[in-house]
Short mmCIF file of C-alpha atoms and ligand atoms in Angstrom, two decimals:
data_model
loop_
_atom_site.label_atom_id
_atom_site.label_comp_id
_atom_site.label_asym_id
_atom_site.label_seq_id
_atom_site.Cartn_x
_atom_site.Cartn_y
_atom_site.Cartn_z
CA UNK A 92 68.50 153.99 60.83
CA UNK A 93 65.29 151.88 62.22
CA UNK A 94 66.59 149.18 60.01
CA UNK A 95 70.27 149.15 61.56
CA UNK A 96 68.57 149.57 65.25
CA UNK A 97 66.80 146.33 64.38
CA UNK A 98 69.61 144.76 63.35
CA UNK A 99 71.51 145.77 65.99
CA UNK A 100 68.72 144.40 68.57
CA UNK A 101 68.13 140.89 66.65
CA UNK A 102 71.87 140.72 67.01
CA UNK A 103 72.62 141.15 70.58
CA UNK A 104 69.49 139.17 71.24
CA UNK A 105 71.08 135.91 69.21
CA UNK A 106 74.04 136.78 71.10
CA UNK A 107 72.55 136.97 74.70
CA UNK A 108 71.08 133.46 73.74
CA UNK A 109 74.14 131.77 72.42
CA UNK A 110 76.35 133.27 75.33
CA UNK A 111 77.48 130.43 77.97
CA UNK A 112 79.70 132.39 80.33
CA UNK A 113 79.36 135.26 82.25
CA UNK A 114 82.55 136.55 80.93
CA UNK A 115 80.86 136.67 77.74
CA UNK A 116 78.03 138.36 78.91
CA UNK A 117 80.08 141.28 80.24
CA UNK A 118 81.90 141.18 76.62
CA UNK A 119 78.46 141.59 75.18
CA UNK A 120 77.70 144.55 77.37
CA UNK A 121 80.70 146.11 76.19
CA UNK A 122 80.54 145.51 72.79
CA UNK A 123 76.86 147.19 72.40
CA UNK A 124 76.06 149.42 75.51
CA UNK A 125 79.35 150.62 76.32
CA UNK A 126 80.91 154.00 75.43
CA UNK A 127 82.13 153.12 72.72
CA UNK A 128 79.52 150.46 72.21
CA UNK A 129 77.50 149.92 68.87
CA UNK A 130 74.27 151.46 70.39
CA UNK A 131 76.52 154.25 72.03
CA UNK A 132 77.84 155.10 68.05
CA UNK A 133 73.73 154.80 66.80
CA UNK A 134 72.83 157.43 68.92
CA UNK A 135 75.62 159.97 67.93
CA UNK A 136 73.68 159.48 64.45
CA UNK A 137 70.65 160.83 65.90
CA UNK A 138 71.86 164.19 64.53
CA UNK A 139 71.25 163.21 61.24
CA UNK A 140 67.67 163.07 61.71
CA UNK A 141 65.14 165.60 61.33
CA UNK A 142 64.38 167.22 64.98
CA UNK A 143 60.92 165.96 64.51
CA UNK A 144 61.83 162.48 64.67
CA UNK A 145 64.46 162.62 67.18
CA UNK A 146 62.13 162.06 70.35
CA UNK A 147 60.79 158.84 68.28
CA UNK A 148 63.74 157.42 67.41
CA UNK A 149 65.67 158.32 71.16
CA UNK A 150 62.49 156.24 72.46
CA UNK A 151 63.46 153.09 70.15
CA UNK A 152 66.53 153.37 70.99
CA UNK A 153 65.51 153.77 74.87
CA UNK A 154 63.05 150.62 74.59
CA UNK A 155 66.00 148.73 72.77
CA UNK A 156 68.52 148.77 75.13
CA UNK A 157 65.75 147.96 78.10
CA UNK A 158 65.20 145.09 76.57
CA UNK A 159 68.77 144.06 76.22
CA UNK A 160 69.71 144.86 80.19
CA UNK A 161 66.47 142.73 80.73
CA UNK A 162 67.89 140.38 78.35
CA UNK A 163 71.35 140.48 79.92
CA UNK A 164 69.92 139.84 83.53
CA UNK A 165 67.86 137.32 82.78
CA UNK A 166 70.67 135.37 81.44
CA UNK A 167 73.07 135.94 84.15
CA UNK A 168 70.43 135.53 86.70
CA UNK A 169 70.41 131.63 84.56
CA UNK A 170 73.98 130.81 84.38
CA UNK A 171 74.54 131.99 87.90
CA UNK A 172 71.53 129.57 89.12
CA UNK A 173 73.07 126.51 87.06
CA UNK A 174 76.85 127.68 88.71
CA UNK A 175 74.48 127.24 91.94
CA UNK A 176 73.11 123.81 91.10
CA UNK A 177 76.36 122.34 89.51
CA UNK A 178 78.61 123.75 92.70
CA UNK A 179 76.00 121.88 95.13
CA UNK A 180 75.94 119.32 93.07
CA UNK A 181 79.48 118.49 93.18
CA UNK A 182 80.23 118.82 96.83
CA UNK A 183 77.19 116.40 97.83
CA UNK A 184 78.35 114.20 101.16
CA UNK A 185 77.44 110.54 100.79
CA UNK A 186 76.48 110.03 104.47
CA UNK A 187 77.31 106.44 103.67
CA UNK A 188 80.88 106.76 102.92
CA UNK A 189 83.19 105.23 105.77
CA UNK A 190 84.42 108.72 107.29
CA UNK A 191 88.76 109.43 107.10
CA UNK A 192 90.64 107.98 109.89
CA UNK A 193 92.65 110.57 111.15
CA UNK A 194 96.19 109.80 112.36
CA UNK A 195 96.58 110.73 115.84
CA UNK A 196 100.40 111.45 117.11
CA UNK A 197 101.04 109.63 120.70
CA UNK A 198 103.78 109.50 122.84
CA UNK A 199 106.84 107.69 122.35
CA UNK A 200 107.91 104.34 125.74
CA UNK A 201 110.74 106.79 126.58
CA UNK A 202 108.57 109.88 127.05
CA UNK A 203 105.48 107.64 129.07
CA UNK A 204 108.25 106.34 130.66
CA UNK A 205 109.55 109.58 131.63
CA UNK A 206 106.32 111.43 132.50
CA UNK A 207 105.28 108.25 134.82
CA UNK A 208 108.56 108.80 136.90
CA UNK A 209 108.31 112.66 136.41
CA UNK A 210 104.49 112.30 137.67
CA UNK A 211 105.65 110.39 140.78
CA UNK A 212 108.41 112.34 142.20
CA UNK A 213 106.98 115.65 141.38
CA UNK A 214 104.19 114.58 143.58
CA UNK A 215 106.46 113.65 146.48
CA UNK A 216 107.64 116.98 146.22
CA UNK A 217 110.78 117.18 143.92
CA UNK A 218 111.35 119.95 141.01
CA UNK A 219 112.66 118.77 137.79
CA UNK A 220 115.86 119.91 136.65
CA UNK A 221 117.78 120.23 133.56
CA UNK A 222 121.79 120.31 132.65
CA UNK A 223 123.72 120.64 129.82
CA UNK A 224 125.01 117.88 127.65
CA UNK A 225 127.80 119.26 126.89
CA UNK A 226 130.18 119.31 129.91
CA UNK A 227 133.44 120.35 131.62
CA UNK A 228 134.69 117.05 132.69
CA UNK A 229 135.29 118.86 135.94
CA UNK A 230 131.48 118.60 136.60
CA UNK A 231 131.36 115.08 134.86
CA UNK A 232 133.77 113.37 136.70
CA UNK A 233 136.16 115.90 139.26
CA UNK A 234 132.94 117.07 141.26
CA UNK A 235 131.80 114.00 141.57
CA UNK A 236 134.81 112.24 143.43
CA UNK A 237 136.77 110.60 140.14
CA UNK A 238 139.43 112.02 140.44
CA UNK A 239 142.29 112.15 137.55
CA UNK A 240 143.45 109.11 136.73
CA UNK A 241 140.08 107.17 138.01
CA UNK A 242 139.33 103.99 135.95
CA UNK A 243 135.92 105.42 135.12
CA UNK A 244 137.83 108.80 132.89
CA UNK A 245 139.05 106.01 130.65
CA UNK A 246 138.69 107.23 126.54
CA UNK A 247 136.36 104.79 126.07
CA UNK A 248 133.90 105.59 128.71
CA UNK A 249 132.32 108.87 127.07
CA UNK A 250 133.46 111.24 123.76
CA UNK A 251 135.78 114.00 124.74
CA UNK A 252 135.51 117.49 122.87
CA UNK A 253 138.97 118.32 123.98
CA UNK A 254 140.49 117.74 127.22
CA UNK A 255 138.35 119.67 129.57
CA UNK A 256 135.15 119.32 127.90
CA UNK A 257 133.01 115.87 127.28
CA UNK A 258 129.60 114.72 125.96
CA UNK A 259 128.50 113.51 129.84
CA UNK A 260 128.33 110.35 130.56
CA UNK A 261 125.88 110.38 133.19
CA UNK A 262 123.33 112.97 134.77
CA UNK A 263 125.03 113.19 137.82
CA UNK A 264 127.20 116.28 136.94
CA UNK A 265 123.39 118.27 137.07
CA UNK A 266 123.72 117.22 141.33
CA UNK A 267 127.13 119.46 141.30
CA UNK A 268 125.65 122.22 139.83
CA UNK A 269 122.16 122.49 141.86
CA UNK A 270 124.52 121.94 145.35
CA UNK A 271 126.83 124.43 143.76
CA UNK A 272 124.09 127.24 144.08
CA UNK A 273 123.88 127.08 146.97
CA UNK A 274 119.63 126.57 147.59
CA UNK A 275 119.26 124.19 150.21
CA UNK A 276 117.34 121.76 151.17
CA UNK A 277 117.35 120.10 147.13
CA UNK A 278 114.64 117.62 146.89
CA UNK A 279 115.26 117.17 142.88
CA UNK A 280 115.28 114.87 139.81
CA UNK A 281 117.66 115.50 136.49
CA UNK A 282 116.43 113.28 133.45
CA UNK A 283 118.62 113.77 130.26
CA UNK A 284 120.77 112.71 127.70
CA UNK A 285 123.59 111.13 128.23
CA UNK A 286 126.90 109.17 125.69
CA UNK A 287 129.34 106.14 126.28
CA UNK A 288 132.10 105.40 123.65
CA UNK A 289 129.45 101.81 123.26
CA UNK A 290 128.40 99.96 120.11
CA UNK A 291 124.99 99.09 119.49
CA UNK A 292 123.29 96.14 120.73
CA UNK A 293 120.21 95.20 122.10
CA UNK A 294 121.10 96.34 125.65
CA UNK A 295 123.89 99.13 124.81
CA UNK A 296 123.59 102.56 123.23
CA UNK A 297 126.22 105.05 122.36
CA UNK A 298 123.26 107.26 123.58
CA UNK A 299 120.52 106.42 125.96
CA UNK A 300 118.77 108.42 128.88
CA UNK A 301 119.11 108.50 132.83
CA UNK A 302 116.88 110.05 135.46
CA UNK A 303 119.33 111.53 138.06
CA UNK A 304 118.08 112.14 141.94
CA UNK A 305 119.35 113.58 144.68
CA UNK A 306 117.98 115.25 147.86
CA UNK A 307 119.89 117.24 150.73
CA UNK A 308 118.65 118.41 153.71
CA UNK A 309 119.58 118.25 157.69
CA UNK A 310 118.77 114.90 158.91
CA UNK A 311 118.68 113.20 155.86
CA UNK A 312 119.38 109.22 156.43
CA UNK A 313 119.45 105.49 154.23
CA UNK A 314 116.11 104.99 156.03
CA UNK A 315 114.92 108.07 154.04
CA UNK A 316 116.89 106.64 150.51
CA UNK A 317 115.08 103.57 151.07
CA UNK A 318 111.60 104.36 151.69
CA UNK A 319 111.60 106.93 148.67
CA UNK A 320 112.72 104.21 146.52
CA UNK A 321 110.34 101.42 147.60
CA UNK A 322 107.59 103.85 146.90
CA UNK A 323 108.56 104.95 143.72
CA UNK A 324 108.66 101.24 142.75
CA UNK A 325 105.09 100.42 144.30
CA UNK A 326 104.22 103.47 142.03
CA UNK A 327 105.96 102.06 138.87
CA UNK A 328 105.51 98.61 139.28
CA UNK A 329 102.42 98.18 141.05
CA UNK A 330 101.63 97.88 144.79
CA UNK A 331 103.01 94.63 145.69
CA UNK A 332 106.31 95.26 144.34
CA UNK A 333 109.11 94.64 146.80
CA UNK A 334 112.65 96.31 146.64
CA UNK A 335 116.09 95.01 148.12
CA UNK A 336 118.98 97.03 148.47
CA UNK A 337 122.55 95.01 147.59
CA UNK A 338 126.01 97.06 148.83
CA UNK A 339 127.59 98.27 145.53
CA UNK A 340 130.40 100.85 144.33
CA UNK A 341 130.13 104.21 143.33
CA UNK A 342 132.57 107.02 143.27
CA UNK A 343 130.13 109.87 144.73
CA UNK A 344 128.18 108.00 147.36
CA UNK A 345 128.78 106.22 150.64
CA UNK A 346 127.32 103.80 151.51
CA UNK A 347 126.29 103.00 147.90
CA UNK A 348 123.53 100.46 147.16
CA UNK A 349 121.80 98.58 143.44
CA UNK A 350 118.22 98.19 144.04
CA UNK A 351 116.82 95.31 142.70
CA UNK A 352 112.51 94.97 142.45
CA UNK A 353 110.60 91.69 142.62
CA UNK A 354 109.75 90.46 139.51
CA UNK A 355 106.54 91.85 138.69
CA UNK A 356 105.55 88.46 136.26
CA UNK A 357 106.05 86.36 138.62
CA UNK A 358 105.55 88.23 142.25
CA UNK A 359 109.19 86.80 143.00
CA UNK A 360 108.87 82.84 142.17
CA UNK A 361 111.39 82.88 139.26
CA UNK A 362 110.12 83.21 135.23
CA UNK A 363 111.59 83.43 132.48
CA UNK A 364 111.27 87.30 132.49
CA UNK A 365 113.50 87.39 135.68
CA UNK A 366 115.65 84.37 134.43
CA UNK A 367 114.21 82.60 137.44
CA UNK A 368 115.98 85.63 139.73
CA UNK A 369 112.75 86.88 140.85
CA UNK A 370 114.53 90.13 141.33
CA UNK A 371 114.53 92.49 138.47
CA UNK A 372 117.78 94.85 139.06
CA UNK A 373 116.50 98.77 138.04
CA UNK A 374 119.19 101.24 139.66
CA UNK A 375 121.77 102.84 141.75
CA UNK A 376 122.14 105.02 144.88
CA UNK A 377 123.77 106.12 148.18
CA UNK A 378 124.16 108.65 150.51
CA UNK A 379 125.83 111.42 148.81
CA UNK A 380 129.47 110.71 149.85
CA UNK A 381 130.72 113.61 152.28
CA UNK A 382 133.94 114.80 150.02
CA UNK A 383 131.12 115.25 146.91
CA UNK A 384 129.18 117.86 149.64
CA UNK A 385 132.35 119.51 150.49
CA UNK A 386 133.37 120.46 146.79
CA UNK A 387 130.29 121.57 146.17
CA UNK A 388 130.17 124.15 149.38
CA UNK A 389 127.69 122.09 151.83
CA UNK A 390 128.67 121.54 155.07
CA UNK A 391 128.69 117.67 155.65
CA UNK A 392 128.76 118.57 159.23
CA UNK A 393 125.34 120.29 158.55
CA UNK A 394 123.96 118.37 155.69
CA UNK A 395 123.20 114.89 154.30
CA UNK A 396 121.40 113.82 151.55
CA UNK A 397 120.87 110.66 149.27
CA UNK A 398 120.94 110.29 145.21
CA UNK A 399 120.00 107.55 143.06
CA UNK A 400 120.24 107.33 139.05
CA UNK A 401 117.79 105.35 136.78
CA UNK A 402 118.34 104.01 133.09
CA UNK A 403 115.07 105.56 131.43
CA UNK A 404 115.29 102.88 128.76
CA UNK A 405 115.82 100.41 131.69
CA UNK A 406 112.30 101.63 133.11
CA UNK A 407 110.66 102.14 129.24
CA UNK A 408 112.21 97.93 128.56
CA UNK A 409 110.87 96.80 132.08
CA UNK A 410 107.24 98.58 132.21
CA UNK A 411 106.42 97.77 128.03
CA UNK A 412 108.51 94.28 127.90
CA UNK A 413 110.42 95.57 125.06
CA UNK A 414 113.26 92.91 124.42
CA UNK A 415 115.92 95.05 122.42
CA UNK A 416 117.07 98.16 123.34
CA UNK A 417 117.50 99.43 119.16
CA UNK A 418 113.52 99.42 118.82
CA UNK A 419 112.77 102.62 121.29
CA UNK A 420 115.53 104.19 118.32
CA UNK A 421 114.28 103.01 115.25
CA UNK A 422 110.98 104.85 114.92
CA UNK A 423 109.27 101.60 113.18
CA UNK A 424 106.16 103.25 113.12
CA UNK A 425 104.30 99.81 113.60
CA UNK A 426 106.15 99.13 117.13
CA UNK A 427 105.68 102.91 118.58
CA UNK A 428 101.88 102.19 117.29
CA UNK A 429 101.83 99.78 120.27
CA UNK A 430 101.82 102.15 123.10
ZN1 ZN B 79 109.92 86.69 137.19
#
């Protein structure tokens, strides 16, 4: 029995050594010190023996498997430190490599666009307000003083969802609905979405984006209209921008006015940018037209007020010196990289 506990000892020795895993250690722990382990089964000879020699061989066999567990350790205590070293050793930084660039995500002409003129009449005082897209063309076009039959309810000017309901074609219908509730004085501004029946060009869009105005209060005169304006173009434009006011059309105000800016290439002399105009024209406006206050329950007696309505691509092509309309659609990432 000495003779198998030697062998048994020379063998798990030459099999500590050889091992090269830890799962093989624990496989070698099983296969001689577990319960059912070949050391385990030696011991259950010990019966055999005479009881004088028991307490010998149980201390041979005690000795043996110390010296395995020490054997055992040792070797895990190795492979573990060369896991160590080779783990290290393959997550080393060169501090000399040129470091990742990191994409950074930035806002697209229409949205600096928009934030400029949000940033600007929010700090004169006006709340920004949102309407739907979807609209009754009573809002769209009724509300606002076109009335059935109108040239501007023609097919082709916007896409109808049936006969009472339209994708809009402007941002006015959002001025109904704030005077409809009611909450007066309104000092607000309406940028959205908005669709024309158009085909694609470099100036037109089937879908594009307007920033809508419109305040009402007592008192409430063009003088007002036109020093809000000229400031938000010395804002936008820069400080020695100038503004002029030309008598125009629209359905829903009276008087009604375009607004052109001096051409801020040229201060006004005539460039190419301007095609030698020196005026730049950016938008519309008037004094909200009486009939428009009286649909929508305000007392034109009482109350006056102004509105104006922006392109926001118009603003975005103007400020950036974009030439064609389709780029602010395309998402080229090498032209949105530019702003
Ligand atoms: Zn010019």
């Amino acid at each position: 029995m000495n003779d198998e506990l030697s062998r048994i000892t020379e063998d798990i020795l030459e099999k500590i050594r050889k091992s090269d895993s830890l799962e093989k250690l624990n496989e070698i722990r099983v296969e001689f010190l577990g319960k059912k382990g070949r050391i385990t089964s030696v011991m259950k000879n010990m019966k055999d023996l005479a009881p004088e020699e028991r307490p010998k061989f149980g201390q041979l066999v005690n000795d043996m498997r110390q010296k395995a567990e020490a054997a055992l350790e040792e070797a895990k205590a190795r492979m573990t430190a060369a896991a160590r070293e080779a783990k290290l050793a393959a997550e080393e930084i060169d501090v000399t490599l040129p470091a990742k660039k990191r994409a950074v995500g930035h806002g697209h002409p229409n949205q600096i666009a928009l934030d400029e003129v949000e940033r600007i009449f929010v700090g004169m005082g006006y709340e920004v307000v949102e309407g739907p897209e979807v609209e009754y063309q009573e809002y769209n076009f009724t509300k606002l003083n076109i009335p059935e039959g109108h040239p501007a309810r023609d097919e082709q000017d916007t896409f109808y969802i049936n006969d009472e309901i339209l994708l809009r074609s402007q941002t006015s219908p959002v001025q109904a609905r704030v005077m409809e509730q009611g909450k007066l004085p309104i000092r607000m501004i309406a940028p959205g979405r908005v669709f024309r029946s158009d085909n694609i060009d470099a100036t037109h869009s089937p879908s594009f984006h307007q920033i809508e105005g419109l305040v009402v209060d007592k008192h409430i005169t063009m003088t007002d209209l036109k020093g809000t304006l000229d400031q938000f173009a010395k804002e936008l434009f820069g400080e020695n921008t100038k503004t002029r006011f030309r008598p125009h059309h629209f359905p829903f105000t009276e008087p009604s006015a375009e607004v052109d800016v001096s051409c801020f290439k040229c201060g006004g002399k005539g460039c190419r940018f301007c095609k030698n105009e020196g005026w730049i024209e950016i938008l519309g406006c008037g004094m909200v037209h009486p009939h428009v206050l009286e649909m929508c329950g305000i007392d034109p007696e009482k109350y006056t007020g102004f509105a104006f309505g922006v392109g926001l691509e118009r603003i975005a092509i103007l400020k950036y010196e974009i030439d064609d309309m389709r780029l602010l659609y395309e998402n080229d990432q090498r032209f949105l990289d530019q702003f």
